[in-house]
Short mmCIF file of C-alpha atoms and ligand atoms in Angstrom, two decimals:
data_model
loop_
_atom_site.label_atom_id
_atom_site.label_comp_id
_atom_site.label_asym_id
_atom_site.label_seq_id
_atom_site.Cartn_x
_atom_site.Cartn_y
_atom_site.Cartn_z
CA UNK R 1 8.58 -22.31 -17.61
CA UNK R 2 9.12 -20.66 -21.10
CA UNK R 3 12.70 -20.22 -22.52
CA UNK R 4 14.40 -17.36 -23.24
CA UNK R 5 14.65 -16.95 -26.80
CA UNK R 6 17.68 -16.48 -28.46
CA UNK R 7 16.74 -14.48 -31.88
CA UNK R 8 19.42 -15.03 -34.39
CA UNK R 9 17.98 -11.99 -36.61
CA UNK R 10 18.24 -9.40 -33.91
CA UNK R 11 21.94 -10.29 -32.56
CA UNK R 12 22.64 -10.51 -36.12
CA UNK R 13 21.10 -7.34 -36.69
CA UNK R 14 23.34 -5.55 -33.76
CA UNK R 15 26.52 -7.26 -35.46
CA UNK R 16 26.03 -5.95 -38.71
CA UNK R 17 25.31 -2.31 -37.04
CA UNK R 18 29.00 -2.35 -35.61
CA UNK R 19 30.65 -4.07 -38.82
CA UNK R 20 29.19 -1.23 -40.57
CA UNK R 21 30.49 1.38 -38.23
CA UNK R 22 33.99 -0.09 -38.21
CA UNK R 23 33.71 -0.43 -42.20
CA UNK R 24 33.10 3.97 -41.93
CA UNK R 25 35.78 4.29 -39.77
CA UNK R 26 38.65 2.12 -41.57
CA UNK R 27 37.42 3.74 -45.14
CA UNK R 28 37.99 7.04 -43.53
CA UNK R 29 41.05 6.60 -41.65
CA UNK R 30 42.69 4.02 -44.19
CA UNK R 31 40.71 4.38 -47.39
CA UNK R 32 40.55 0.48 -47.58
CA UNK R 33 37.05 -1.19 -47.36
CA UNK R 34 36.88 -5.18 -47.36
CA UNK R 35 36.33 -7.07 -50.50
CA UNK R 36 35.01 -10.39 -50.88
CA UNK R 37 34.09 -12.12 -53.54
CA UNK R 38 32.06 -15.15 -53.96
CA UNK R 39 32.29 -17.79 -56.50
CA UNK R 40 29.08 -19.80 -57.71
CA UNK R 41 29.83 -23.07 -60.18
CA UNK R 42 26.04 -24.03 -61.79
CA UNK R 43 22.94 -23.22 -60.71
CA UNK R 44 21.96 -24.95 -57.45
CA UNK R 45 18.78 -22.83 -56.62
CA UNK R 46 19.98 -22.80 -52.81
CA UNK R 47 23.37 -21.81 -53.71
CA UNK R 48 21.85 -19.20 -55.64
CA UNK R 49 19.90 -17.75 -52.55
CA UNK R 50 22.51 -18.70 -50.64
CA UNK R 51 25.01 -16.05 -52.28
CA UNK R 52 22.87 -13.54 -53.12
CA UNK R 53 22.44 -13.17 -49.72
CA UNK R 54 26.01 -13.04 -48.70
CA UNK R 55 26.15 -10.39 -51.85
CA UNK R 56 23.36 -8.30 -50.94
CA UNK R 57 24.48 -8.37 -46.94
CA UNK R 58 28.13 -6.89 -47.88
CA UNK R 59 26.76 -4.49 -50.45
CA UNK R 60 24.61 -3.54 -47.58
CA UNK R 61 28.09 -2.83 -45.14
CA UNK R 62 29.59 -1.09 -47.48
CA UNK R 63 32.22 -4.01 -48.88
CA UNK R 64 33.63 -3.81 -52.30
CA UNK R 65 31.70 -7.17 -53.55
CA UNK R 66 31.57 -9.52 -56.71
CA UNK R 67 29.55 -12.39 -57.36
CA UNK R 68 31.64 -14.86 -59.59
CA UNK R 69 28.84 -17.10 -60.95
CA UNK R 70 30.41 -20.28 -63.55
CA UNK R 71 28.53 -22.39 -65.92
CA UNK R 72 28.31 -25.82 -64.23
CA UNK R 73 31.15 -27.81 -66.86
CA UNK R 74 33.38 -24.69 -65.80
CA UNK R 75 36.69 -27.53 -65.37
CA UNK R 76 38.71 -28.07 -62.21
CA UNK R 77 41.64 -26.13 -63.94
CA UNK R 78 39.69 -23.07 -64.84
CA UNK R 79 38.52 -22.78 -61.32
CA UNK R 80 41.87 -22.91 -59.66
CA UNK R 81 43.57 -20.59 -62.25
CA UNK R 82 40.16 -18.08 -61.09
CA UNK R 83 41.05 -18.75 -57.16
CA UNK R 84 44.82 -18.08 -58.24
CA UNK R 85 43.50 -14.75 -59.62
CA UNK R 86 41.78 -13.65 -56.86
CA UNK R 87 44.57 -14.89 -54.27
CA UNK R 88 46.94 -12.18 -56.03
CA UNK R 89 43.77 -9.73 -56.12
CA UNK R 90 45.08 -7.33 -53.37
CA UNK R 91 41.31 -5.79 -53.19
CA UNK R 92 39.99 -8.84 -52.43
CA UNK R 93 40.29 -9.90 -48.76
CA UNK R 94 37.45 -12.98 -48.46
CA UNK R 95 37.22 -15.32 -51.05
CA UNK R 96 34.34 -18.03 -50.62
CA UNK R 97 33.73 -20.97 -53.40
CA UNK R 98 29.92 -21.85 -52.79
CA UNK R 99 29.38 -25.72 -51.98
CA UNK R 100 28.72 -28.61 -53.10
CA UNK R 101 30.68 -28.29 -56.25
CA UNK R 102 29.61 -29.97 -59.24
CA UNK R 103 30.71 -34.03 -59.18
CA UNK R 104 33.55 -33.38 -61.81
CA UNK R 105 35.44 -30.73 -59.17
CA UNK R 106 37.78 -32.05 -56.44
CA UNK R 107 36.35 -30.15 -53.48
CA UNK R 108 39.35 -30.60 -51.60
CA UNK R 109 41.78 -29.46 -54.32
CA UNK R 110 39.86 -26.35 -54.28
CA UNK R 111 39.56 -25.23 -50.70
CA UNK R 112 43.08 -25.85 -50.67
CA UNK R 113 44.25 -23.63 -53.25
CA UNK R 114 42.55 -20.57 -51.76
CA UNK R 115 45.01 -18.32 -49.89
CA UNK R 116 44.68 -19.25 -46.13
CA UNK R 117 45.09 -15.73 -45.38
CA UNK R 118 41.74 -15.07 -47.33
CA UNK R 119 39.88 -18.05 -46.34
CA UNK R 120 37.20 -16.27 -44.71
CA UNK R 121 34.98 -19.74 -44.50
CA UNK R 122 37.79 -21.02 -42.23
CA UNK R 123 37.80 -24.85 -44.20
CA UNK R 124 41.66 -24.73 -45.30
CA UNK R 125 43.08 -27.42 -43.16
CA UNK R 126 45.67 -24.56 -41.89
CA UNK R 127 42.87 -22.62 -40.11
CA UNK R 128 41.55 -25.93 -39.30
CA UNK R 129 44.90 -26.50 -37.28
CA UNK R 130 45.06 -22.53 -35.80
CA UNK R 131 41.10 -23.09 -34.96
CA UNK R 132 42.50 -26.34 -32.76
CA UNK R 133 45.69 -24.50 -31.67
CA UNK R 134 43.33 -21.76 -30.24
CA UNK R 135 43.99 -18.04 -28.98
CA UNK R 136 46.11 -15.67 -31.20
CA UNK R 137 46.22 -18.82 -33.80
CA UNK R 138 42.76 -18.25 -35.00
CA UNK R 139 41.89 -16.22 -37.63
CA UNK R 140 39.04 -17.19 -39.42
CA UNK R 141 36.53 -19.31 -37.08
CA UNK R 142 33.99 -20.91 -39.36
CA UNK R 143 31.30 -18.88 -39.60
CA UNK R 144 28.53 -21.42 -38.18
CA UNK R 145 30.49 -22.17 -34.98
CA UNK R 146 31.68 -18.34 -34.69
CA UNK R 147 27.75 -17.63 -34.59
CA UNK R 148 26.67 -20.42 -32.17
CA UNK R 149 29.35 -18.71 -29.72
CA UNK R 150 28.36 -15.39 -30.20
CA UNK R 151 24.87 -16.30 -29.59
CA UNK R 152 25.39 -18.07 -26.24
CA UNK R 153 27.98 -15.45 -25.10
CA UNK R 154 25.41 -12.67 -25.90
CA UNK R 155 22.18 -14.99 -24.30
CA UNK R 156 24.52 -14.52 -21.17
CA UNK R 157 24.96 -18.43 -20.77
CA UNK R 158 27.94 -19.25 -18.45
CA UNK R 159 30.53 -21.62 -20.52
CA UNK R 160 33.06 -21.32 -18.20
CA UNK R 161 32.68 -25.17 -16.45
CA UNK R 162 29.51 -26.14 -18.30
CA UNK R 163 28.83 -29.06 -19.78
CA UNK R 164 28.45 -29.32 -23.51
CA UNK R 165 27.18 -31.59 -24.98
CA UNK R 166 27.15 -31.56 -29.36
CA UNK R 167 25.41 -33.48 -31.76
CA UNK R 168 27.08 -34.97 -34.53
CA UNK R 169 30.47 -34.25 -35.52
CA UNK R 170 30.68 -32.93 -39.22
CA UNK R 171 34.16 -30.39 -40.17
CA UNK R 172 31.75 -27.62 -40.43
CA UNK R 173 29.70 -27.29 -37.24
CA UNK R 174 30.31 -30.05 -35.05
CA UNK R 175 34.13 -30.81 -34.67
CA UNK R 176 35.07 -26.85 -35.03
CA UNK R 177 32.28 -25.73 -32.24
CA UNK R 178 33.65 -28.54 -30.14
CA UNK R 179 37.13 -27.56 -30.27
CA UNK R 180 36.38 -24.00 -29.77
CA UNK R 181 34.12 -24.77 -26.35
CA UNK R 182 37.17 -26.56 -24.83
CA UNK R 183 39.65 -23.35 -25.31
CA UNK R 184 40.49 -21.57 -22.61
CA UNK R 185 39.07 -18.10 -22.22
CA UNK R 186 35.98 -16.43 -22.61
CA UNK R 187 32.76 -17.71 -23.97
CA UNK R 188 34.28 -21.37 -23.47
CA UNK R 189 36.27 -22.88 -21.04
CA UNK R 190 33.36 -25.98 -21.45
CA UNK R 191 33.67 -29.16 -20.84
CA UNK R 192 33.08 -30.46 -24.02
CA UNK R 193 31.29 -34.15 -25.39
CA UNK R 194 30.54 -34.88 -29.07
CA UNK R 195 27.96 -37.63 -29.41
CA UNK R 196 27.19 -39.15 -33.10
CA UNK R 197 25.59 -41.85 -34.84
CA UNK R 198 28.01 -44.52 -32.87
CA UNK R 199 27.19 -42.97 -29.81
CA UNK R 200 25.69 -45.52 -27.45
CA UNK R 201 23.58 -44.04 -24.99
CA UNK R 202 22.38 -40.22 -27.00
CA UNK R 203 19.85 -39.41 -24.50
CA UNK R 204 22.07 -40.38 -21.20
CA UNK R 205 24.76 -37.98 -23.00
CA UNK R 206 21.78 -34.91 -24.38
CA UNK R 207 20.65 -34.75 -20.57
CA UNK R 208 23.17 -33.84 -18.86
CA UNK R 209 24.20 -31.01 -20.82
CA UNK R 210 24.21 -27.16 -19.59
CA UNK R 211 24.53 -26.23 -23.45
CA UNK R 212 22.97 -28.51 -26.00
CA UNK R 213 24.46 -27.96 -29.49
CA UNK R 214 22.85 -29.85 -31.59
CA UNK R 215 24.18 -30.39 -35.52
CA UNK R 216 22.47 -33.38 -36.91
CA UNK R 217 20.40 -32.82 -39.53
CA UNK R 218 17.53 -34.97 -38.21
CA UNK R 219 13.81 -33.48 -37.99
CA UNK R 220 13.28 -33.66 -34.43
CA UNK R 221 15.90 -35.84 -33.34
CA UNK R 222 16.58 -34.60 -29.22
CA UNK R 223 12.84 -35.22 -27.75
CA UNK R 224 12.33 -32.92 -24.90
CA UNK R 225 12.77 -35.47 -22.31
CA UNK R 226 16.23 -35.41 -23.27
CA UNK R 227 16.60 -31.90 -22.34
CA UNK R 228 18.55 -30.72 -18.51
CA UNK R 229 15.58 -28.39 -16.79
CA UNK R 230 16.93 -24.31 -17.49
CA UNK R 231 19.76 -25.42 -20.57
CA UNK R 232 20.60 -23.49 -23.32
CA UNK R 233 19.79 -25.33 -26.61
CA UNK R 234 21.49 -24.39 -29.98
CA UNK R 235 19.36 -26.52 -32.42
CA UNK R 236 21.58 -25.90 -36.09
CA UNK R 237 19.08 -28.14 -38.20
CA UNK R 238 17.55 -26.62 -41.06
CA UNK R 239 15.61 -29.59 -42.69
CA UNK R 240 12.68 -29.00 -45.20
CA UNK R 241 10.03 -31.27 -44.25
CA UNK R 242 7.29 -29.86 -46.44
CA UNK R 243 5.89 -26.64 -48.57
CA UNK R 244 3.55 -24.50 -47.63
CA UNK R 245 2.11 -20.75 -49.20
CA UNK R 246 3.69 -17.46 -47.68
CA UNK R 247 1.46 -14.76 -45.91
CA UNK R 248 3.56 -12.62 -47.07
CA UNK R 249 4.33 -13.06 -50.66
CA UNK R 250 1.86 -15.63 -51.47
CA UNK R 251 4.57 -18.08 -52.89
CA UNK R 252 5.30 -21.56 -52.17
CA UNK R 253 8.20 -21.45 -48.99
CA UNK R 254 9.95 -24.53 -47.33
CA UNK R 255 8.50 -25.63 -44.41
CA UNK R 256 11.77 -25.59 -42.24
CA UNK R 257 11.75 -27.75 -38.63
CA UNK R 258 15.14 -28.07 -36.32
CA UNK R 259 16.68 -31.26 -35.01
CA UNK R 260 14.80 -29.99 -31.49
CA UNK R 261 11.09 -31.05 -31.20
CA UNK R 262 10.86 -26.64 -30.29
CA UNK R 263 7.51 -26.57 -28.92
CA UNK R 264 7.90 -28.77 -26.41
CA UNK R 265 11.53 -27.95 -26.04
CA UNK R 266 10.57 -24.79 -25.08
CA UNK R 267 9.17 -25.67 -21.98
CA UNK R 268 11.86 -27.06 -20.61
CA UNK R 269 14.90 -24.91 -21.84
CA UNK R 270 16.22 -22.36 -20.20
CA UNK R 271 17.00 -20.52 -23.42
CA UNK R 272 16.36 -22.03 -26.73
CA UNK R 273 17.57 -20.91 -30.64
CA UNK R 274 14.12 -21.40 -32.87
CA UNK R 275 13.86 -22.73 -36.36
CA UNK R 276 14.15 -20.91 -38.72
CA UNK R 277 15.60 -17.30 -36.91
CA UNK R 278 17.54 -18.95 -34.87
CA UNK R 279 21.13 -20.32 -35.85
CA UNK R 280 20.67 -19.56 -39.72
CA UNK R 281 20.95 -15.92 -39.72
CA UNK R 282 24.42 -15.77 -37.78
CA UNK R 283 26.59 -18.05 -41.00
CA UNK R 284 26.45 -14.86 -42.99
CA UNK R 285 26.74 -12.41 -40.45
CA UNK R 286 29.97 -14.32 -38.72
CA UNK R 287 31.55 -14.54 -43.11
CA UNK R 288 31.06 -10.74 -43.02
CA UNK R 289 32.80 -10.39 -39.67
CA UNK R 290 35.81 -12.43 -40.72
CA UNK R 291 36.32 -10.62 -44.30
CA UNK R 292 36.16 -7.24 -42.09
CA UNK R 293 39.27 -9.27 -39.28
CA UNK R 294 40.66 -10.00 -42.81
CA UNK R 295 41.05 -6.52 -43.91
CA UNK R 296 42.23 -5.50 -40.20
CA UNK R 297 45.07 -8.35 -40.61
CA UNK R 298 46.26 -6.85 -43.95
CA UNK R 299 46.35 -3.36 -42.38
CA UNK R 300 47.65 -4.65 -39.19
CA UNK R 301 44.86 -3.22 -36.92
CA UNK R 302 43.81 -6.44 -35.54
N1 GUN S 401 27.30 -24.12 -48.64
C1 GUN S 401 26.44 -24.16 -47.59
N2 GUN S 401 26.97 -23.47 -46.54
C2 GUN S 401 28.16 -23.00 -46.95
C3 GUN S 401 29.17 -22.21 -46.30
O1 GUN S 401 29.07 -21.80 -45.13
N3 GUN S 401 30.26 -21.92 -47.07
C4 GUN S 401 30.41 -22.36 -48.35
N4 GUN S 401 31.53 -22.04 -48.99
N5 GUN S 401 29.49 -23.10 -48.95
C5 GUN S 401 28.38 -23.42 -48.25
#
């Protein structure tokens, strides 16, 4: 048997189509279009890629967008006086400071000064606690759990009673995607088991899963023995294990392998994310979708 394969750039492709219809439609009924702005501090080259994408993808929707970029000794006091700024902004609706932060920032200080209301990357520990809460509470899901659900809900996995299993338990994939498999309603209802690096018996765990999440960061960490016969496996690991010359622009590219060994995986599966074009493309796509709820809040549409 071959898996179904569940393409992260074409459901991200049909997500963007109806943000940007719904973008046309406010702007015309309400003359409002969201705004987000993105703050860079230094020059990480993957934070660089990393927010020109998100910059180029809401340019591309039609957002109002700015690209905040820092010098790298920009001080922990400037930056909060600049998130302070754009709290107030009343144009701006999303406001995402790019991690890591240089060593001389206070990460925490900083997520916590942005305006919860206009935390569209869902880490201020007050949409942590509506994200637990559940239902009506949640306003901003973190983007790369709000795109693992979407992507099972649209693969047409049953969650209601499944077992899920997830691997690891970081705040930014694995304790939020968790939590939001064990609400009630639709596209969850799961019952939900996080496994980690004090987890005794991983592959007894991994196997009996109907839905495989799995958040390690680990090259090839869940061998395909581990895998249930017909699951659906959500492998988030993006880990460079080597270089190699594009086809298609002739420059040197990251060779990029999941924490799922995929071609054997994909025997097995019943549906199965690949690496890259899998889980990757659905973290922007899910930060567009909750500066566009953001908006809706503000105008009371949503
Ligand atoms: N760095 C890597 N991924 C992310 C993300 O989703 N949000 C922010 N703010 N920084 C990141």
């Amino acid at each position: 048997m071959t898996a179904k394969l569940i393409k992260g750039t074409e459901i991200r492709e049909e997500i963007l189509n109806e943000i940007e219809g719904e973008v046309k439609q406010i702007k015309e009924k309400h003359g409002a279009v969201p705004g987000l702005v993105t703050i860079l501090v230094g020059e990480n080259p993957a934070s660089i890629s990393y927010v020109t994408l998100k910059i180029k993808t809401a340019h591309r929707l039609g957002f109002n967008e700015i690209q905040d970029s820092q010098p790298v000794d920009l001080p922990e006091a400037d930056l909060l006086a600049l998130i302070d700024k754009y709290n107030r902004d009343d144009s701006i609706h999303g406001i995402l400071v790019q991690l890591p932060l240089p060593k001389h920032v206070d990460e925490k200080k900083v997520l916590n000064a942005i305006d919860p209301d206009k935390d569209v990357d869902g880490f201020h520990p007050v949409n942590v606690g509506r994200l637990m809460i559940g239902g009506d509470e949640v306003k901003f899901p973190p983007c790369t759990p709000a795109g693992i659900q979407e992507m099972i809900v649209r693969a047409g996995v049953e969650t209601k009673g499944a077992e899920v299993v997830v691997v690891g338990r970081s705040n930014i994939v694995g304790k939020p995607i968790a939590n939001m498999m064990l609400q009630k309603g639709p596209g969850a209802n799961s019952t939900v088991t996080i496994v980690h690096t004090g987890t005794k018996d991983l592959e007894g765990h991994c196997k009996r899963a109907d839905i495989l999440i799995v958040a390690a960061g680990v090259p090839g960490l869940v061998k395909p023995q581990w895998i249930k016969p017909g699951a659906c496996v959500i492998d988030v690991g993006v880990n460079r294990v080597g270089e190699k010359i594009s086809e298609k622009t002739g420059k040197k590219i990251a060779i990029l392998k999941g924490d799922v060994d995929f071609d054997e995986a994909k025997e097995i599966a019943g549906s199965i994310t690949p690496v890259p074009g899998g889980v990757g493309p659905m973290t922007i796509t899910m930060l567009m979708r909750n500066t566009l709820k953001s908006l809706k809040f503000k105008l009371g549409i949503e």
